Coordinates of C-alpha atoms and ligand atoms in Angstrom, one line a residue:
X1 CA 0.0 0.1 0.0
X2 CA 1.4 3.4 -1.1
X3 CA -0.4 5.6 1.6
X4 CA -1.5 5.4 5.2
X5 CA -4.6 7.4 4.4
X6 CA -6.6 8.3 1.5
X7 CA -8.6 11.4 2.3
X8 CA -11.6 11.9 0.2
X9 CA -12.4 15.6 0.1
X10 CA -10.3 18.6 0.5
X11 CA -12.7 20.5 2.6
X12 CA -12.1 21.8 6.1
X13 CA -12.4 18.3 7.7
X14 CA -10.1 16.5 5.2
X15 CA -7.5 19.4 5.3
X16 CA -7.4 19.5 9.2
X17 CA -7.2 15.6 9.2
X18 CA -4.4 15.6 6.5
X19 CA -2.4 18.3 8.4
X20 CA -2.5 16.4 11.8
X21 CA -1.7 13.1 9.8
X22 CA 1.2 14.7 8.2
X23 CA 2.5 15.9 11.8
X24 CA 2.3 12.4 13.0
X25 CA 4.5 11.2 10.2
X26 CA 1.7 9.6 8.0
X27 CA 1.6 9.5 4.4
X28 CA -1.6 10.8 2.9
X29 CA -3.3 11.4 -0.4
X30 CA -6.1 13.9 -0.8
X31 CA -8.4 13.6 -3.5
X32 CA -11.3 15.8 -4.6
X33 CA -13.8 15.7 -7.3
X34 CA -14.0 19.4 -7.6
X35 CA -11.3 21.3 -9.6
X36 CA -10.1 23.1 -6.5
X37 CA -9.3 22.5 -2.8
X38 CA -11.3 24.0 0.2
X39 CA -14.8 22.5 -0.3
X40 CA -17.5 24.9 0.6
X41 CA -15.1 27.3 2.3
X42 CA -13.2 28.0 -1.0
X43 CA -12.8 31.7 -1.7
X44 CA -11.6 33.3 -5.0
X45 CA -10.3 36.7 -6.0
X46 CA -12.8 38.8 -8.3
X47 CA -12.1 42.5 -9.0
X48 CA -9.7 42.5 -6.0
X49 CA -12.4 41.1 -3.6
X50 CA -12.4 37.7 -1.9
X51 CA -15.5 36.0 -2.9
X52 CA -16.9 33.2 -0.9
X53 CA -17.9 31.1 -3.9
X54 CA -20.3 28.7 -1.9
X55 CA -22.1 31.2 0.3
X56 CA -21.0 33.7 3.0
X57 CA -18.5 32.1 5.6
X58 CA -18.0 34.0 9.0
X59 CA -15.8 32.2 11.4
X60 CA -17.0 32.2 15.0
X61 CA -16.3 30.1 17.9
X62 CA -16.4 30.1 21.6
X63 CA -13.7 27.4 21.9
X64 CA -10.2 29.1 22.4
X65 CA -8.3 26.0 21.5
X66 CA -10.1 26.1 18.0
X67 CA -9.5 29.8 17.8
X68 CA -5.9 29.3 18.3
X69 CA -5.7 26.4 16.2
X70 CA -7.1 28.3 13.1
X71 CA -5.0 31.3 13.8
X72 CA -1.9 29.3 13.1
X73 CA -3.1 29.3 9.5
X74 CA -4.4 32.9 9.0
X75 CA -4.7 36.2 10.7
X76 CA -8.4 37.2 11.1
X77 CA -9.9 40.7 10.8
X78 CA -12.3 42.3 13.1
X79 CA -15.5 41.8 11.1
X80 CA -18.7 41.2 13.2
X81 CA -21.8 39.9 11.5
X82 CA -24.7 42.2 11.8
X83 CA -27.2 41.3 9.0
X84 CA -30.1 43.6 7.9
X85 CA -33.5 41.9 7.3
X86 CA -35.9 43.4 4.7
X87 CA -39.5 42.6 5.1
X88 CA -41.6 44.1 2.4
X89 CA -40.8 47.8 2.7
X90 CA -39.6 47.4 6.2
X91 CA -36.0 47.2 7.4
X92 CA -34.8 45.7 10.7
X93 CA -31.5 44.5 12.4
X94 CA -30.8 41.1 13.1
X95 CA -30.4 39.1 15.3
X96 CA -33.6 39.7 17.4
X97 CA -32.4 42.6 19.8
X98 CA -33.5 45.9 21.1
X99 CA -32.8 47.6 17.6
X100 CA -35.3 45.1 16.1
X101 CA -37.9 45.5 18.8
X102 CA -37.8 49.4 18.9
X103 CA -38.2 49.5 15.1
X104 CA -41.0 47.0 15.2
X105 CA -43.0 48.4 18.2
X106 CA -41.8 52.0 18.4
X107 CA -40.7 51.3 22.0
X108 CA -37.3 52.0 23.8
X109 CA -36.8 50.0 26.9
X110 CA -36.1 46.2 27.5
X111 CA -39.0 46.1 29.8
X112 CA -41.3 47.4 26.9
X113 CA -40.1 44.8 24.6
X114 CA -40.2 42.0 27.1
X115 CA -43.8 42.8 28.0
X116 CA -44.9 42.8 24.3
X117 CA -43.2 39.6 23.7
X118 CA -44.5 38.0 27.0
X119 CA -48.1 38.9 26.2
X120 CA -47.7 37.6 22.5
X121 CA -46.2 34.3 23.8
X122 CA -48.9 33.9 26.4
X123 CA -51.6 34.2 23.7
X124 CA -50.1 31.3 21.7
X125 CA -50.4 29.0 24.8
X126 CA -47.6 26.5 23.6
X127 CA -46.4 24.2 26.5
X128 CA -43.9 22.0 24.9
X129 CA -42.7 23.3 21.3
X130 CA -42.8 20.4 19.0
X131 CA -41.5 22.2 15.8
X132 CA -39.7 25.2 14.5
X133 CA -43.0 27.3 14.4
X134 CA -44.0 26.6 17.9
X135 CA -40.3 27.1 19.1
X136 CA -40.3 30.5 17.4
X137 CA -43.5 31.6 18.6
X138 CA -42.7 30.7 22.3
X139 CA -39.5 32.4 22.0
X140 CA -40.2 35.7 20.3
X141 CA -44.0 35.8 19.7
X142 CA -46.2 36.2 16.6
X143 CA -44.9 39.6 15.2
X144 CA -41.2 38.7 14.9
X145 CA -42.2 35.1 13.7
X146 CA -44.5 36.4 10.8
X147 CA -42.3 39.2 9.6
X148 CA -38.6 37.7 10.2
X149 CA -38.7 34.0 10.5
X150 CA -41.7 32.3 8.6
X151 CA -40.9 33.3 5.0
X152 CA -37.1 33.2 5.4
X153 CA -37.3 29.8 6.8
X154 CA -39.8 28.2 4.4
X155 CA -37.7 29.6 1.6
X156 CA -34.4 28.3 3.0
X157 CA -35.7 24.9 3.8
X158 CA -38.6 24.4 1.3
X159 CA -40.7 23.0 4.1
X160 CA -43.3 24.7 6.5
X161 CA -42.0 25.7 9.8
X162 CA -44.3 23.2 11.4
X163 CA -42.3 20.4 9.6
X164 CA -38.9 21.5 10.8
X165 CA -37.0 20.8 13.8
X166 CA -36.8 23.4 16.6
X167 CA -33.1 23.3 17.0
X168 CA -32.6 25.3 13.6
X169 CA -34.1 28.4 15.2
X170 CA -32.0 28.2 18.4
X171 CA -29.0 29.0 16.5
X172 CA -30.1 32.6 16.6
X173 CA -29.5 34.9 19.6
X174 CA -32.4 36.7 21.3
X175 CA -31.3 39.5 23.4
X176 CA -32.6 42.6 25.0
X177 CA -29.7 44.9 24.6
X178 CA -28.9 47.2 21.5
X179 CA -26.4 44.8 20.1
X180 CA -26.5 43.6 16.5
X181 CA -23.7 41.0 16.7
X182 CA -25.2 37.9 15.1
X183 CA -23.2 35.6 17.2
X184 CA -22.7 35.3 21.0
X185 CA -19.3 33.6 20.3
X186 CA -16.2 34.9 22.0
X187 CA -14.1 34.9 18.9
X188 CA -15.2 36.1 15.3
X189 CA -13.8 37.3 12.1
X190 CA -12.9 36.8 8.4
X191 CA -9.4 35.5 7.4
X192 CA -7.3 38.2 5.9
X193 CA -6.5 36.9 2.4
X194 CA -9.7 34.6 2.2
X195 CA -10.2 31.0 3.2
X196 CA -8.3 29.2 0.5
X197 CA -4.9 29.9 1.8
X198 CA -5.9 28.2 5.1
X199 CA -6.6 25.1 3.2
X200 CA -3.5 25.5 1.1
X201 CA -1.4 25.7 4.4
X202 CA -2.9 22.8 5.9
X203 CA -2.4 20.7 2.8
X204 CA 1.3 21.8 2.3
X205 CA 3.5 18.7 1.7
X206 CA 0.4 16.4 1.0
X207 CA -0.2 14.9 -2.3
X208 CA -3.5 16.2 -3.8
X209 CA -5.4 15.1 -6.7
X210 CA -8.3 17.1 -8.1
X211 CA -11.0 16.4 -10.4
X212 CA -10.8 12.9 -9.0
X213 CA -14.1 11.0 -7.9
X214 CA -13.6 8.5 -5.0
X215 CA -15.8 5.8 -6.5
X216 CA -13.9 5.5 -9.9
X217 CA -10.7 6.1 -8.3
X218 CA -11.1 3.3 -5.7
X219 CA -12.2 0.9 -8.2
X220 CA -9.0 1.5 -10.2
X221 CA -6.8 1.6 -7.1
X222 CA -8.3 -0.6 -4.5
X223 CA -5.1 -1.1 -2.4
X224 CA -4.0 2.5 -2.5
X225 CA -4.1 3.2 1.3
X226 CA -4.4 1.4 4.7
X227 CA -7.4 3.6 5.7
X228 CA -9.9 6.0 4.0
X229 CA -11.1 9.2 5.6
X230 CA -14.4 10.0 3.7
X231 CA -16.0 13.3 3.9
X232 CA -18.5 13.0 0.9
X233 CA -22.2 12.1 1.3
X234 CA -22.7 9.1 3.5
X235 CA -25.8 7.8 1.5
X236 CA -23.7 7.9 -1.8
X237 CA -21.0 5.9 -0.3
X238 CA -23.4 3.1 0.2
X239 CA -24.9 3.6 -3.1
X240 CA -28.1 5.1 -1.6
X241 CA -28.9 1.4 -0.8
X242 CA -31.3 2.4 2.1
X243 CA -32.7 5.3 0.2
X244 CA -31.8 9.0 -0.3
X245 CA -31.0 11.4 2.5
X246 CA -32.3 14.7 1.6
X247 CA -30.2 17.9 1.3
X248 CA -30.8 21.6 0.6
X249 CA -28.7 23.3 -1.9
X250 CA -28.2 26.9 -2.8
X251 CA -27.9 28.6 -6.3
X252 CA -25.6 31.6 -6.2
X253 CA -26.3 34.4 -8.8
X254 CA -23.2 36.4 -8.7
X255 CA -22.7 39.8 -10.4
X256 CA -20.0 42.3 -10.7
X257 CA -21.5 45.8 -10.3
X258 CA -20.1 49.1 -11.6
X259 CA -20.7 50.9 -8.2
X260 CA -18.7 51.0 -4.9
X261 CA -21.4 50.2 -2.5
X262 CA -24.5 48.4 -3.4
X263 CA -26.2 47.7 -0.3
X264 CA -24.1 49.1 2.7
X265 CA -23.8 45.7 4.5
X266 CA -22.2 42.3 3.9
X267 CA -25.6 40.3 4.5
X268 CA -28.9 41.6 3.7
X269 CA -31.8 39.0 4.3
X270 CA -35.1 39.0 2.5
X271 CA -37.5 37.6 4.9
X272 CA -40.9 37.7 3.0
X273 CA -42.0 34.8 1.0
X274 CA -42.6 36.6 -2.1
X275 CA -38.9 37.6 -3.0
X276 CA -37.5 34.5 -4.6
X277 CA -34.0 34.7 -3.0
X278 CA -33.1 34.4 0.7
X279 CA -30.4 36.9 1.0
X280 CA -27.9 39.1 -1.0
X281 CA -24.3 39.0 0.0
X282 CA -22.0 41.8 -0.8
X283 CA -18.6 40.3 -0.4
X284 CA -16.3 43.4 -0.1
X285 CA -18.0 44.3 3.3
X286 CA -16.5 41.3 4.9
X287 CA -13.1 43.0 4.6
X288 CA -14.1 46.6 4.6
X289 CA -13.1 46.9 0.9
X290 CA -12.9 50.2 -0.9
X291 CA -12.5 48.9 -4.4
X292 CA -14.3 50.8 -7.3
X293 CA -16.6 48.0 -8.1
X294 CA -18.5 45.4 -6.1
X295 CA -19.5 41.7 -6.3
X296 CA -22.9 40.6 -5.1
X297 CA -24.4 37.1 -4.9
X298 CA -28.1 36.4 -4.5
X299 CA -28.8 33.0 -3.0
X300 CA -31.7 30.9 -3.9
X301 CA -32.4 27.7 -2.0
X302 CA -33.7 24.7 -3.5
X303 CA -33.9 20.8 -2.9
X304 CA -30.8 18.9 -3.8
X305 CA -30.8 16.5 -7.0
X306 CA -28.0 14.5 -8.1
X307 CA -25.4 16.4 -10.1
X308 CA -25.4 19.5 -8.0
X309 CA -23.6 20.2 -4.7
X310 CA -25.4 19.3 -1.6
X311 CA -25.1 22.0 1.3
X312 CA -27.4 21.5 4.1
X313 CA -28.4 18.2 5.6
X314 CA -32.1 18.4 6.7
X315 CA -32.2 17.0 10.1
X316 CA -35.8 16.3 10.3
X317 CA -37.3 13.1 11.7
X318 CA -37.3 11.1 8.5
X319 CA -33.8 11.9 7.6
X320 CA -32.4 11.5 11.1
X321 CA -33.9 8.0 11.3
X322 CA -32.4 7.1 7.9
X323 CA -29.0 8.5 8.8
X324 CA -29.0 6.4 12.0
X325 CA -29.4 3.4 9.6
X326 CA -26.6 4.5 7.3
X327 CA -24.5 5.2 10.4
X328 CA -24.8 1.5 11.5
X329 CA -23.4 0.5 8.1
X330 CA -20.6 3.0 8.5
X331 CA -19.7 1.6 11.8
X332 CA -19.0 -1.8 10.2
X333 CA -16.7 -0.3 7.5
X334 CA -13.6 -1.0 9.5
X335 CA -11.0 0.7 7.3
X336 CA -13.2 3.8 6.6
X337 CA -13.5 6.9 8.8
X338 CA -16.6 9.2 8.0
X339 CA -16.4 12.8 8.7
X340 CA -17.6 16.4 8.0
X341 CA -20.9 17.8 7.3
X342 CA -21.9 15.2 4.6
X343 CA -20.1 12.3 6.2
X344 CA -21.8 12.8 9.5
X345 CA -24.9 14.3 7.9
X346 CA -24.7 17.2 10.5
X347 CA -25.3 21.0 10.3
X348 CA -21.9 21.8 11.5
X349 CA -20.3 25.1 11.5
X350 CA -16.7 25.5 10.6
X351 CA -15.4 25.5 14.3
X352 CA -17.4 22.3 14.9
X353 CA -15.8 20.7 12.0
X354 CA -12.4 21.5 13.0
X355 CA -13.0 20.1 16.7
X356 CA -14.5 16.9 15.1
X357 CA -11.5 16.5 12.7
X358 CA -9.1 17.1 15.6
X359 CA -10.9 14.5 17.7
X360 CA -10.8 12.0 14.9
X361 CA -7.0 12.6 14.4
X362 CA -6.5 12.3 18.2
X363 CA -8.3 8.9 18.0
X364 CA -6.1 7.8 15.3
X365 CA -2.7 9.2 16.4
X366 CA -3.1 10.2 20.0
X367 CA -2.9 13.8 21.2
Ligands
FAD1 P1 -17.1 20.2 2.4 O1 -16.6 21.6 2.5 O2 -18.4 20.0 1.8 O3 -15.9 19.3 1.8 C1 -16.2 18.0 1.2 C2 -15.3 17.8 0.2 O4 -15.5 16.5 -0.3 C3 -15.9 18.7 -1.2 O5 -14.7 19.5 -1.5 C4 -16.4 17.8 -2.2 O6 -16.1 18.1 -3.5 C5 -15.5 16.5 -1.7 N1 -16.3 15.2 -2.2 C6 -17.5 14.9 -1.9 N2 -17.7 13.6 -2.4 C7 -16.6 13.3 -3.1 C8 -16.3 12.2 -3.8 N3 -17.2 11.1 -4.1 N4 -15.0 12.1 -4.3 C9 -14.1 13.1 -4.2 N5 -14.4 14.1 -3.5 C10 -15.5 14.3 -2.9 N6 -19.9 27.7 8.8 C11 -19.5 28.7 9.7 O7 -18.8 28.4 10.7 N7 -19.8 30.0 9.4 C12 -20.4 30.3 8.3 O8 -20.8 31.6 8.1 C13 -21.1 29.3 7.4 N8 -21.8 29.6 6.3 C14 -22.1 28.6 5.4 C15 -22.9 28.9 4.4 C16 -23.2 28.1 3.4 C17 -24.1 28.4 2.3 C18 -23.0 26.5 3.8 C19 -23.4 25.6 2.8 C20 -22.2 26.4 4.9 C21 -21.9 27.4 5.7 N9 -21.1 26.9 6.8 C22 -20.6 27.9 7.7 C23 -20.7 25.5 7.2 C24 -19.2 25.2 6.6 O9 -19.3 25.3 5.2 C25 -18.8 23.8 6.8 O10 -18.9 23.6 8.3 C26 -17.7 23.3 6.3 O11 -17.3 23.8 5.1 C27 -17.7 21.9 6.2 O12 -16.4 21.2 5.8 P2 -16.5 19.7 5.3 O13 -14.9 19.3 5.1 O14 -17.2 18.9 6.1 O15 -17.2 19.6 4.0
UDP2 N1 -33.6 32.6 10.2 C1 -34.6 33.3 10.1 N2 -34.8 34.6 9.5 C2 -33.5 35.1 9.2 C3 -32.2 34.4 9.4 C4 -32.4 33.2 9.8 O1 -35.9 32.9 10.2 O2 -33.4 36.3 8.8 C5 -33.8 31.2 10.6 C6 -33.6 30.1 9.4 O3 -34.6 29.2 9.8 C7 -32.4 29.7 9.4 C8 -32.1 29.7 10.9 O4 -32.6 30.8 11.3 O5 -32.4 28.4 8.8 C9 -30.6 29.5 11.2 O6 -29.9 30.8 10.5 P1 -28.3 30.9 10.3 O7 -28.2 32.3 9.7 O8 -27.8 30.4 11.3 O9 -28.2 29.9 9.1 P2 -27.1 29.6 8.1 O10 -27.2 30.2 6.8 O11 -25.9 30.1 8.8 O12 -27.1 28.1 8.1

């Protein structure tokens, strides 16, 4: 066997694992079916602006160890994510905070906001929230739900809020201070120079083959490595033998505009159901860019079909149960380690992917 590990996927999980394996003196081959490294965090330069090709990526974590780890590979800027929400002709700050509430109800104090929300929650009379709609209503009440959650969530997930798990909405902070920071995490920023150089540094010294699909490659090279680290779709690995797991995908309509500043913010969400896209990203604002032109991406969410990139696992009941069955099969594959958002079928942020890859590496090589 030529390699200790064949790593399938040069995304964040594969790259962190490759870096740790290299440190432990292991020989790795990394393959990716795309024509570039980095998976979904890949960024490319357009008009002097780092464009997040597969959607806006903001690094945030509360884990100091992970923050220190990623800072070995890049310096991060001081960007704080503070999206704007547009609902019909109204404009609000996100996440749900005093700026949102004062605009919505023309009030000023936390006591006023808490009282309005308390009355709205009481009216709903929900004891144990069973789905995203009930969870949202019992957290923020009807007004915020109808204007800022319902339409956006249904567009993003292509399902009614009553058919979605409640944990999705718990990702968003709710606070009664005038603070537009979208995350509660201690550390946050955008890597200066983009995300791709992080992956390049992690993969330095590893052999990488692009435009290489695992399934045909392994047929032709069955004895290439002792072990496989697989970060593609878990159901595809097993040839969908138990049925398809569902994923959401996003279509990005990216345009270069001949203006310096299109929307004044990196992220603007369109929260009513009538606007077909979920949000518009203006990439230069992630890095305080002052270029003459600007690059924007409209994001259209849709159901995944073979041939396009899967992005979001849909962790509802049906898919969770099906994943558990695939996981049983995966546990029996002695020479294969499954990892990452698609391999674990989990809605991981980048910091969680790094933590998971480090844990996997520690299991293989010790700490
Ligand atoms: P991926 O990046 O998907 O990498 C998997 C790689 O495997 C891909 O390169 C793929 O081409 C390759 N591959 C798959 N199958 C095969 C095969 N058969 N043969 C060869 N290669 C294969 N996280 C944050 O922390 N902050 C954010 O702001 C944020 N925003 C996001 C926005 C969007 C639109 C999306 C989709 C995700 C976002 N994330 C964000 C999550 C983040 O993208 C992931 O946590 C991270 O990129 C997952 O890394 P991964 O290595 O698991 O998967
Ligand atoms: N969400 C919403 N309105 C918004 C932004 C988000 O209702 O303006 C909901 C939506 O259900 C989304 C979830 O909150 O799926 C989590 O949002 P987040 O921004 O964390 O999603 P990401 O795009 O990072 O996966």
